[in-house]
Tab-separated table of C-alpha atoms and ligand atoms in Angstrom:
chain	number	residue	atom	x	y	z
C	1	MET	CA	-89.306	-17.174	187.512
C	2	ASP	CA	-92.133	-14.443	187.707
C	3	LEU	CA	-92.565	-13.265	184.149
C	4	PHE	CA	-94.617	-10.085	185.470
C	5	ARG	CA	-91.288	-8.807	187.291
C	6	LEU	CA	-88.378	-9.892	185.416
C	7	GLY	CA	-85.206	-7.794	186.461
C	8	PRO	CA	-81.645	-7.435	184.898
C	9	ASP	CA	-80.370	-10.438	187.024
C	10	ASP	CA	-83.359	-12.670	185.376
C	11	LEU	CA	-82.301	-11.322	181.939
C	12	ARG	CA	-78.627	-12.058	182.436
C	13	SER	CA	-79.143	-15.517	183.622
C	14	LEU	CA	-81.543	-16.144	180.852
C	15	ARG	CA	-79.171	-15.065	178.134
C	16	ALA	CA	-76.181	-16.954	179.581
C	17	ASN	CA	-77.808	-20.057	180.523
C	18	ALA	CA	-81.058	-20.676	178.667
C	19	PRO	CA	-81.384	-18.116	175.739
C	20	VAL	CA	-84.463	-20.152	174.453
C	21	HIS	CA	-86.366	-21.261	177.481
C	22	GLN	CA	-90.042	-22.490	177.918
C	23	HIS	CA	-91.421	-21.024	180.785
C	24	VAL	CA	-93.304	-23.788	183.041
C	25	GLY	CA	-96.226	-21.692	184.415
C	26	THR	CA	-97.363	-20.117	180.847
C	27	GLY	CA	-95.746	-22.438	178.021
C	28	LEU	CA	-94.372	-19.223	176.537
C	29	TRP	CA	-90.727	-19.555	175.004
C	30	LEU	CA	-88.878	-16.869	176.329
C	31	VAL	CA	-86.181	-15.440	173.724
C	32	SER	CA	-83.389	-13.133	175.363
C	33	ARG	CA	-80.645	-12.638	173.096
C	34	TYR	CA	-80.277	-9.600	170.718
C	35	GLU	CA	-79.525	-11.651	167.722
C	36	ASP	CA	-82.167	-14.163	168.100
C	37	VAL	CA	-84.943	-11.360	168.875
C	38	ARG	CA	-83.985	-9.234	166.009
C	39	MET	CA	-83.916	-12.600	163.689
C	40	ILE	CA	-87.578	-13.263	164.589
C	41	LEU	CA	-88.732	-9.825	164.295
C	42	ALA	CA	-87.301	-9.662	160.721
C	43	ASP	CA	-88.792	-12.695	159.596
C	44	PRO	CA	-92.480	-12.443	159.278
C	45	LYS	CA	-92.863	-15.672	156.935
C	46	ARG	CA	-91.655	-18.163	159.666
C	47	PHE	CA	-92.897	-15.768	162.899
C	48	HIS	CA	-96.423	-14.498	162.824
C	49	PRO	CA	-97.521	-11.552	164.923
C	50	ASP	CA	-101.057	-13.142	165.476
C	51	ASN	CA	-100.732	-13.348	169.168
C	52	ALA	CA	-99.378	-9.949	169.928
C	53	LEU	CA	-102.740	-8.576	171.566
C	54	THR	CA	-103.999	-12.272	173.074
C	55	ALA	CA	-104.967	-12.007	176.632
C	56	VAL	CA	-102.040	-13.348	178.695
C	57	THR	CA	-104.652	-14.630	181.412
C	58	ALA	CA	-107.359	-16.387	179.604
C	59	ILE	CA	-110.693	-14.346	180.053
C	60	PRO	CA	-113.377	-16.452	181.474
C	61	ARG	CA	-116.736	-16.921	179.641
C	62	PRO	CA	-118.691	-14.587	181.927
C	63	VAL	CA	-116.072	-11.933	181.320
C	64	LEU	CA	-116.021	-12.542	177.684
C	65	ARG	CA	-119.905	-11.968	177.617
C	66	VAL	CA	-119.425	-8.625	179.048
C	67	LEU	CA	-117.125	-7.833	176.063
C	68	ALA	CA	-119.402	-9.349	173.462
C	69	ARG	CA	-122.377	-7.272	174.584
C	70	ALA	CA	-120.543	-4.200	173.385
C	71	GLY	CA	-119.361	-6.005	170.212
C	72	PHE	CA	-115.718	-6.100	171.403
C	73	SER	CA	-113.400	-7.900	169.212
C	74	LEU	CA	-109.779	-7.237	168.241
C	75	PRO	CA	-109.587	-8.767	164.519
C	76	PRO	CA	-106.121	-8.643	162.764
C	77	THR	CA	-105.459	-4.972	162.053
C	78	LEU	CA	-101.840	-3.691	162.777
C	79	ALA	CA	-99.635	-5.263	165.555
C	80	ASN	CA	-101.611	-8.654	165.084
C	81	ASN	CA	-101.869	-8.701	161.578
C	82	GLY	CA	-99.776	-11.120	159.421
C	83	THR	CA	-102.308	-10.983	156.606
C	84	GLU	CA	-102.076	-9.048	153.216
C	85	THR	CA	-104.691	-6.272	154.778
C	86	HIS	CA	-101.672	-4.977	157.054
C	87	ALA	CA	-99.878	-2.919	154.506
C	88	ASP	CA	-103.060	-0.637	153.637
C	89	LEU	CA	-104.215	-0.207	157.319
C	90	ARG	CA	-100.449	0.655	157.989
C	91	ARG	CA	-100.553	3.171	155.411
C	92	LEU	CA	-103.649	4.891	156.640
C	93	VAL	CA	-102.381	5.497	160.122
C	94	ALA	CA	-98.841	6.451	158.826
C	95	ALA	CA	-100.197	9.299	157.065
C	96	PHE	CA	-101.268	10.943	160.385
C	97	LEU	CA	-97.679	10.195	161.842
C	98	THR	CA	-95.407	11.493	158.923
C	99	PRO	CA	-92.057	13.175	159.987
C	100	ALA	CA	-93.490	16.549	158.996
C	101	ARG	CA	-96.511	16.060	161.051
C	102	VAL	CA	-94.826	14.893	164.098
C	103	GLN	CA	-91.906	17.756	163.848
C	104	ALA	CA	-94.856	20.148	163.617
C	105	MET	CA	-95.966	19.067	167.303
C	106	ARG	CA	-92.807	20.209	168.673
C	107	PRO	CA	-93.861	23.682	170.036
C	108	ARG	CA	-97.105	22.255	171.312
C	109	ILE	CA	-95.396	19.439	173.342
C	110	ALA	CA	-93.080	22.266	174.808
C	111	GLU	CA	-96.124	24.270	175.678
C	112	LEU	CA	-97.942	21.412	177.296
C	113	ALA	CA	-94.878	20.751	179.262
C	114	ARG	CA	-94.282	24.439	180.351
C	115	GLU	CA	-97.923	24.683	181.613
C	116	ARG	CA	-97.728	21.389	183.740
C	117	LEU	CA	-94.170	22.595	185.283
C	118	ALA	CA	-95.587	25.724	186.065
C	119	ARG	CA	-98.297	24.048	188.293
C	120	LEU	CA	-95.867	21.922	190.190
C	121	THR	CA	-95.480	22.899	193.528
C	122	GLY	CA	-93.110	21.638	196.183
C	123	PRO	CA	-91.115	20.548	198.201
C	124	VAL	CA	-92.317	17.113	196.807
C	125	ALA	CA	-94.219	16.354	193.588
C	126	ASP	CA	-94.754	13.141	191.582
C	127	LEU	CA	-93.958	13.760	187.907
C	128	HIS	CA	-96.312	10.795	186.906
C	129	PRO	CA	-99.487	12.622	187.608
C	130	ALA	CA	-98.284	15.875	187.392
C	131	LEU	CA	-96.460	15.587	184.015
C	132	ALA	CA	-96.467	12.270	182.203
C	133	ARG	CA	-100.038	10.852	182.631
C	134	ASP	CA	-102.022	13.037	180.469
C	135	LEU	CA	-99.679	14.851	178.093
C	136	PRO	CA	-99.163	11.979	175.579
C	137	ALA	CA	-102.941	11.676	175.313
C	138	VAL	CA	-103.473	15.111	174.732
C	139	VAL	CA	-100.554	14.899	171.890
C	140	LEU	CA	-102.114	11.741	170.317
C	141	MET	CA	-105.492	13.204	170.098
C	142	GLU	CA	-104.387	16.305	168.551
C	143	VAL	CA	-102.211	14.514	166.056
C	144	MET	CA	-105.125	12.346	165.085
C	145	GLY	CA	-107.446	15.231	164.841
C	146	ILE	CA	-109.824	13.718	167.443
C	147	ASP	CA	-111.116	16.837	169.829
C	148	ASP	CA	-113.909	15.318	171.538
C	149	VAL	CA	-112.417	12.771	173.954
C	150	ASP	CA	-112.576	13.117	177.884
C	151	ILE	CA	-108.708	12.497	178.554
C	152	PRO	CA	-109.364	10.993	182.274
C	153	LYS	CA	-111.800	8.720	180.737
C	154	LEU	CA	-109.498	7.717	177.902
C	155	LYS	CA	-106.692	6.944	180.474
C	156	ALA	CA	-109.221	5.074	182.526
C	157	TRP	CA	-110.219	2.941	179.467
C	158	SER	CA	-106.592	2.306	178.459
C	159	THR	CA	-105.148	1.515	181.863
C	160	ALA	CA	-107.880	-0.903	182.473
C	161	SER	CA	-107.530	-2.630	179.038
C	162	LEU	CA	-103.444	-2.789	179.564
C	163	GLU	CA	-104.198	-4.697	182.844
C	164	LEU	CA	-107.123	-7.093	181.314
C	165	PHE	CA	-104.917	-8.057	178.359
C	166	TRP	CA	-101.396	-8.159	179.759
C	167	GLY	CA	-102.064	-8.568	183.457
C	168	ASP	CA	-102.264	-11.389	185.681
C	169	PRO	CA	-105.750	-10.389	187.320
C	170	SER	CA	-108.309	-12.584	189.335
C	171	THR	CA	-111.681	-13.090	187.658
C	172	GLU	CA	-113.202	-10.631	189.908
C	173	ARG	CA	-110.543	-7.980	188.670
C	174	GLN	CA	-111.232	-9.114	185.370
C	175	HIS	CA	-114.865	-8.370	185.623
C	176	GLU	CA	-114.031	-4.851	186.803
C	177	LEU	CA	-111.655	-4.088	184.105
C	178	ALA	CA	-114.004	-5.534	181.215
C	179	ARG	CA	-116.308	-2.818	181.804
C	180	PRO	CA	-114.234	0.117	181.048
C	181	ALA	CA	-112.612	-1.900	178.087
C	182	ALA	CA	-116.147	-2.555	176.699
C	183	GLU	CA	-117.146	1.163	177.179
C	184	PHE	CA	-114.084	2.356	175.338
C	185	HIS	CA	-114.931	-0.093	172.296
C	186	ARG	CA	-118.590	0.787	172.346
C	187	TRP	CA	-117.647	4.533	172.287
C	188	LEU	CA	-115.192	4.109	169.349
C	189	THR	CA	-117.839	2.096	167.173
C	190	HIS	CA	-120.310	4.834	167.881
C	191	ARG	CA	-117.731	7.637	166.635
C	192	ILE	CA	-116.517	5.552	163.607
C	193	SER	CA	-119.792	5.224	162.445
C	194	THR	CA	-120.944	8.607	162.717
C	195	ALA	CA	-117.737	10.235	161.635
C	196	ARG	CA	-117.727	12.670	159.213
C	197	GLY	CA	-114.284	14.792	159.257
C	198	ASP	CA	-110.881	14.056	158.125
C	199	ASP	CA	-109.719	12.888	161.417
C	200	LEU	CA	-108.552	9.225	162.229
C	201	PHE	CA	-112.118	7.995	162.423
C	202	GLY	CA	-113.183	9.880	159.292
C	203	ALA	CA	-109.953	8.226	157.675
C	204	LEU	CA	-111.382	4.883	158.434
C	205	ARG	CA	-114.864	5.132	156.973
C	206	ASN	CA	-114.160	2.531	154.130
C	207	VAL	CA	-112.730	0.099	156.689
C	208	PRO	CA	-115.153	-2.486	157.882
C	209	LEU	CA	-116.321	-1.220	161.106
C	210	ARG	CA	-115.308	-4.190	163.298
C	211	ASP	CA	-111.771	-3.819	161.984
C	212	ALA	CA	-111.712	-0.075	162.296
C	213	ALA	CA	-112.793	-0.178	166.063
C	214	GLY	CA	-110.223	-2.744	166.762
C	215	LEU	CA	-107.692	-0.741	165.089
C	216	CYS	CA	-108.275	2.476	167.036
C	217	TYR	CA	-108.747	0.351	170.393
C	218	PHE	CA	-105.155	-0.654	170.012
C	219	LEU	CA	-103.710	2.639	168.491
C	220	LEU	CA	-105.401	5.111	171.078
C	221	ILE	CA	-104.042	2.991	173.998
C	222	ALA	CA	-100.487	1.980	172.660
C	223	GLY	CA	-100.182	5.526	171.339
C	224	GLN	CA	-100.224	7.204	174.616
C	225	GLU	CA	-99.816	4.687	177.271
C	226	THR	CA	-96.337	3.679	176.307
C	227	THR	CA	-95.161	7.165	176.206
C	228	THR	CA	-96.331	7.903	179.715
C	229	GLN	CA	-94.458	5.024	180.453
C	230	LEU	CA	-91.197	6.150	178.567
C	231	LEU	CA	-91.433	9.629	180.431
C	232	CYS	CA	-91.713	8.067	183.874
C	233	ALA	CA	-88.818	5.477	182.900
C	234	VAL	CA	-86.604	8.477	181.612
C	235	PHE	CA	-87.049	10.655	184.642
C	236	ASP	CA	-86.372	7.758	187.124
C	237	ALA	CA	-83.510	6.401	185.181
C	238	VAL	CA	-81.723	9.809	184.662
C	239	LEU	CA	-82.252	11.246	188.045
C	240	ARG	CA	-80.923	7.847	189.525
C	241	HIS	CA	-77.880	7.870	187.285
C	242	ASP	CA	-74.694	9.825	188.375
C	243	ASP	CA	-74.674	13.439	187.092
C	244	LEU	CA	-76.770	12.839	184.251
C	245	TRP	CA	-79.605	15.306	184.975
C	246	SER	CA	-76.934	18.035	185.317
C	247	ARG	CA	-75.810	17.332	181.686
C	248	LEU	CA	-79.086	17.717	179.958
C	249	GLY	CA	-78.259	21.246	179.171
C	250	GLU	CA	-75.378	20.040	176.658
C	251	PRO	CA	-76.498	19.920	172.955
C	252	GLY	CA	-78.307	16.912	171.910
C	253	MET	CA	-78.042	15.327	175.378
C	254	ALA	CA	-81.656	14.825	176.059
C	255	GLU	CA	-82.224	12.657	172.821
C	256	LEU	CA	-79.199	10.708	173.528
C	257	VAL	CA	-80.466	9.952	177.001
C	258	VAL	CA	-83.803	9.048	175.854
C	259	GLU	CA	-82.331	6.632	173.470
C	260	GLU	CA	-80.239	4.937	176.221
C	261	VAL	CA	-83.371	4.547	178.375
C	262	LEU	CA	-85.319	3.076	175.600
C	263	ARG	CA	-82.391	0.555	175.115
C	264	ARG	CA	-81.834	-0.320	178.807
C	265	ASP	CA	-85.326	0.130	180.239
C	266	PRO	CA	-87.926	-0.304	177.158
C	267	PRO	CA	-91.573	0.267	178.304
C	268	VAL	CA	-92.676	-2.600	176.124
C	269	ASN	CA	-90.187	-5.015	177.521
C	270	THR	CA	-91.555	-7.901	176.071
C	271	TRP	CA	-93.582	-8.879	172.855
C	272	ARG	CA	-94.924	-11.729	171.356
C	273	ARG	CA	-94.747	-14.066	168.078
C	274	ILE	CA	-95.751	-17.616	166.991
C	275	ALA	CA	-93.731	-19.759	165.415
C	276	ALA	CA	-95.158	-20.782	162.039
C	277	GLU	CA	-92.966	-23.915	161.415
C	278	PRO	CA	-90.565	-25.823	163.400
C	279	VAL	CA	-87.271	-23.718	163.916
C	280	THR	CA	-84.034	-23.947	165.636
C	281	ILE	CA	-82.980	-20.797	167.750
C	282	SER	CA	-79.609	-20.685	169.502
C	283	GLY	CA	-79.406	-24.501	169.138
C	284	VAL	CA	-82.817	-25.036	170.922
C	285	ASP	CA	-85.519	-26.801	168.625
C	286	VAL	CA	-88.986	-25.008	168.860
C	287	PRO	CA	-91.969	-26.488	167.449
C	288	ALA	CA	-94.596	-25.146	165.158
C	289	GLY	CA	-97.146	-23.233	167.069
C	290	ALA	CA	-94.734	-22.180	169.798
C	291	GLN	CA	-95.696	-18.975	171.441
C	292	LEU	CA	-92.506	-16.661	171.838
C	293	LEU	CA	-91.985	-14.102	174.318
C	294	LEU	CA	-89.227	-11.713	172.728
C	295	MET	CA	-87.354	-10.134	175.669
C	296	LEU	CA	-86.891	-6.472	174.313
C	297	ALA	CA	-85.388	-5.532	177.390
C	298	GLY	CA	-83.038	-8.604	177.276
C	299	ALA	CA	-81.895	-7.638	173.851
C	300	GLY	CA	-81.355	-3.961	175.071
C	301	SER	CA	-79.010	-5.050	177.610
C	302	ASP	CA	-77.211	-8.132	175.715
C	303	PRO	CA	-73.472	-7.214	176.405
C	304	GLU	CA	-72.448	-8.916	173.034
C	305	VAL	CA	-74.039	-5.895	171.252
C	306	PHE	CA	-74.038	-3.151	174.142
C	307	PRO	CA	-70.684	-3.284	176.371
C	308	ASP	CA	-71.523	-2.507	179.773
C	309	PRO	CA	-75.158	-2.676	179.314
C	310	GLU	CA	-76.491	-1.459	182.667
C	311	ARG	CA	-74.687	1.870	182.189
C	312	LEU	CA	-76.451	4.845	180.706
C	313	CYS	CA	-73.965	5.891	178.234
C	314	PRO	CA	-75.130	8.843	176.088
C	315	ALA	CA	-72.201	8.396	173.936
C	316	ARG	CA	-72.632	4.831	173.188
C	317	PRO	CA	-72.318	4.714	169.178
C	318	ASN	CA	-74.965	2.123	168.534
C	319	ALA	CA	-77.571	3.179	171.137
C	320	ARG	CA	-80.284	3.459	168.527
C	321	LYS	CA	-79.707	-0.332	167.639
C	322	HIS	CA	-82.050	-1.259	170.311
C	323	LEU	CA	-85.360	-3.169	169.532
C	324	ALA	CA	-87.555	-1.006	171.933
C	325	PHE	CA	-89.659	-0.245	168.880
C	326	GLY	CA	-89.619	-3.667	167.539
C	327	PHE	CA	-88.059	-3.997	163.980
C	328	GLY	CA	-89.261	-4.883	160.165
C	329	ARG	CA	-92.827	-4.889	158.932
C	330	HIS	CA	-94.490	-4.112	162.379
C	331	PHE	CA	-91.888	-1.381	163.632
C	332	CYS	CA	-93.562	0.984	165.691
C	333	LEU	CA	-95.579	3.690	163.969
C	334	GLY	CA	-95.126	6.095	166.887
C	335	ALA	CA	-91.361	5.888	167.245
C	336	GLY	CA	-90.757	9.291	166.157
C	337	LEU	CA	-93.575	10.959	167.987
C	338	ALA	CA	-92.500	9.186	171.461
C	339	ARG	CA	-89.119	10.051	170.936
C	340	LEU	CA	-89.816	13.644	170.392
C	341	GLU	CA	-92.208	13.935	173.249
C	342	ALA	CA	-89.774	12.445	175.650
C	343	GLU	CA	-87.000	14.799	174.418
C	344	VAL	CA	-88.938	17.683	174.648
C	345	VAL	CA	-90.687	17.183	178.013
C	346	LEU	CA	-87.112	16.123	179.500
C	347	ARG	CA	-85.442	19.302	178.232
C	348	GLU	CA	-88.410	21.626	179.416
C	349	THR	CA	-88.104	19.977	183.080
C	350	PHE	CA	-84.424	20.312	183.220
C	351	GLU	CA	-84.710	24.002	181.909
C	352	ARG	CA	-87.241	24.815	184.385
C	353	PHE	CA	-85.812	22.584	187.178
C	354	PRO	CA	-82.126	22.310	186.853
C	355	ASN	CA	-81.436	21.100	190.193
C	356	LEU	CA	-84.121	18.537	190.333
C	357	ARG	CA	-83.430	15.344	192.611
C	358	LEU	CA	-85.646	12.173	193.282
C	359	ALA	CA	-87.067	12.502	196.847
C	360	SER	CA	-85.908	9.054	197.724
C	361	ALA	CA	-83.470	6.385	196.737
C	362	GLU	CA	-85.793	3.556	197.187
C	363	PRO	CA	-87.071	1.635	193.789
C	364	PRO	CA	-90.185	3.310	192.673
C	365	PRO	CA	-93.386	1.001	192.443
C	366	MET	CA	-93.627	-0.489	188.889
C	367	LEU	CA	-96.281	-1.218	186.219
C	368	ASP	CA	-95.874	-5.226	186.557
C	369	LEU	CA	-97.557	-6.199	183.299
C	370	LEU	CA	-96.247	-9.061	180.863
C	371	SER	CA	-95.085	-6.542	178.222
C	372	PHE	CA	-95.220	-3.323	179.854
C	373	ARG	CA	-92.867	-2.312	182.560
C	374	ALA	CA	-92.236	1.289	184.121
C	375	PRO	CA	-92.252	3.400	187.271
C	376	LEU	CA	-95.625	4.230	188.520
C	377	SER	CA	-94.315	7.305	190.084
C	378	VAL	CA	-91.589	9.568	190.146
C	379	ARG	CA	-91.370	11.601	193.191
C	380	VAL	CA	-88.974	14.483	193.215
C	381	GLU	CA	-87.649	17.337	195.274
C	382	LEU	CA	-88.272	20.881	194.062
C	383	ARG	CA	-85.361	22.803	195.309
C	384	ASP	CA	-85.162	26.420	196.415
C	385	GLN	CA	-82.321	27.329	193.740
C	386	ASP	CA	-84.901	26.127	191.129
C	387	ARG	CA	-86.857	29.386	191.757
C	388	PRO	CA	-85.701	31.619	188.942
C	389	ALA	CA	-83.970	34.293	190.745
C	390	GLY	CA	-82.371	37.903	189.527
C	391	GLY	CA	-81.787	38.143	185.807
C	392	ALA	CA	-80.455	34.531	185.377
C	393	GLY	CA	-82.997	32.674	182.965
C	394	PRO	CA	-83.263	28.986	183.280
C	395	ARG	CA	-80.769	28.281	180.548
C	396	ASP	CA	-78.013	30.425	181.907
C	397	LEU	CA	-78.572	28.673	185.291
C	398	ALA	CA	-78.488	25.278	183.187
C	399	ASP	CA	-75.252	26.336	181.692
C	400	ARG	CA	-73.639	27.010	184.868
C	401	VAL	CA	-74.685	23.670	186.534
C	402	ALA	CA	-73.794	21.618	183.313
C	403	GLY	CA	-70.541	23.068	182.599
C	404	PRO	CA	-68.585	22.593	179.190
C	405	ALA	CA	-70.265	20.469	176.782
C	406	GLY	CA	-69.031	16.787	176.619
C	407	GLY	CA	-67.257	16.990	179.909
C	408	ARG	CA	-67.791	14.045	182.156
W	501	LIG	C1	-92.225	4.537	174.083
W	501	LIG	C2	-93.243	4.577	173.083
W	501	LIG	C3	-93.400	3.447	172.509
W	501	LIG	C4	-93.099	2.054	172.631
W	501	LIG	C5	-91.868	1.719	173.318
W	501	LIG	C6	-93.816	1.167	171.385
W	501	LIG	C7	-93.336	-0.081	171.088
W	501	LIG	C8	-93.844	-0.741	170.221
W	501	LIG	C9	-93.594	-2.051	169.725
W	501	LIG	C10	-92.325	-2.888	170.475
W	501	LIG	C11	-94.285	-2.385	168.675
W	501	LIG	C12	-94.174	-3.717	168.057
W	501	LIG	C13	-93.200	-3.937	167.010
W	501	LIG	C14	-93.039	-5.098	166.220
W	501	LIG	O1	-93.914	-5.877	166.470
W	501	LIG	O2	-92.011	-5.020	165.588
W	501	LIG	C15	-95.039	-1.342	168.483
W	501	LIG	C16	-95.844	-1.129	167.217
W	501	LIG	C17	-96.666	-0.284	167.240
W	501	LIG	N1	-96.763	1.124	167.868
W	501	LIG	FE1	-95.541	1.652	169.049
W	501	LIG	N2	-94.603	2.001	170.760
W	501	LIG	C18	-94.488	3.440	171.488
W	501	LIG	C19	-95.189	4.315	171.005
W	501	LIG	C20	-96.168	4.673	169.963
W	501	LIG	C21	-96.792	5.559	169.740
W	501	LIG	C22	-96.756	7.007	170.152
W	501	LIG	C23	-97.674	5.429	168.401
W	501	LIG	C24	-98.829	5.981	167.999
W	501	LIG	C25	-98.857	7.395	167.691
W	501	LIG	C26	-97.419	3.888	168.413
W	501	LIG	C27	-98.141	3.180	167.402
W	501	LIG	C28	-97.750	1.757	167.197
W	501	LIG	C29	-98.428	0.883	166.284
W	501	LIG	C30	-99.632	1.529	165.271
W	501	LIG	C31	-97.740	-0.002	165.923
W	501	LIG	C32	-98.244	-1.289	165.278
W	501	LIG	C33	-97.404	-1.387	163.973
W	501	LIG	C34	-97.710	-2.218	162.737
W	501	LIG	O3	-97.957	-3.454	163.391
W	501	LIG	O4	-97.430	-1.944	161.593
W	501	LIG	N3	-96.521	3.289	169.422
W	501	LIG	N4	-94.768	-0.498	169.436
């Protein structure tokens, strides 16, 4: 079983036949049923988060030296912190992501989406570079009050970091990836140590520099790469699924659809924990120190909790019960922002292009990392009908296409 490319059939078979299963190649214990995954996330005493950011493919000494020269380290701060310092650091970051601050971004997200949609030209376009790639990074920097980062550079730093820590790179590739990762860490250290204002870096001025840099390294990657992945997953899933695109004009539909994609195709498809003591999970004895791989995608498609799980069903009463943002003490701090971005971008795209279609029925190339899985491209056909014509605004056109609310 290839852990980097687990699909719905693998998850189904794991849940049914081996819900707690030690993977031979990596030694990781795969946990795939909803109730088990939730129980583990909810119990920080017996299950520690210390391995959350550990490189999946061991980093050899010469590559570690490249990182060490930049002072690189990932001490326990947020996602990987089971100690008492977690609560204060979490509070500090949460202050930038209050519901009011997030909601205040709504018009700006819509504006950023519209600017990008206006630049789209047909007949075929890829929504990943055109719409999904940099928008979440721009939004995150604005929310965090940071105005001096070069966005293409941030994307290069963060995609390299994801591959270095969650991918399966060769040693040669690890060398290549370590350089941008180290450069990012060096830049963060410099910015934090010289921070004056009240942006994220300034807010961290009383936190030890090593911890502050480690925290920002994770946050500024997790806070935008995952949303890029979600946007691609949402576009791909909706455009592939029956008539869902044409229903996006119905009130509340974009939010419901985003939730269903998070449930079925979570961009963070797995997350790790360590068993602090011997435990029995679904009848299987797991030793202390076991590295657990929680299959968040397995939980979201568990038929015991979500009937007919492969179907995207916006009316599903318990859709928000999914574990795509984790659960408990480490629940994702950016869930509200990610949801808002996906909802607004999806709706803006529908309003501008109510007749959008995938350019091909072929499955898209995928980002295949241990904990991150999403389409790398969303090639769409921009059709003639999508050019605004006469007096009909996009909203009128949408209403005509979507038909009566709730009709399916
Ligand atoms: C679709 C987008 C996203 C997904 C799927 C996602 C998923 C996750 C998951 C699975 C966790 C681990 C939760 C746990 O251990 O229980 C997490 C933690 C975290 N996420 Fe997200 N995330 C997303 C977007 C964001 C954004 C936009 C931000 C920041 C603006 C963010 C910041 C964080 C932080 C700071 C943590 C660690 C929280 C803690 O340990 O206290 N994430 N996220």
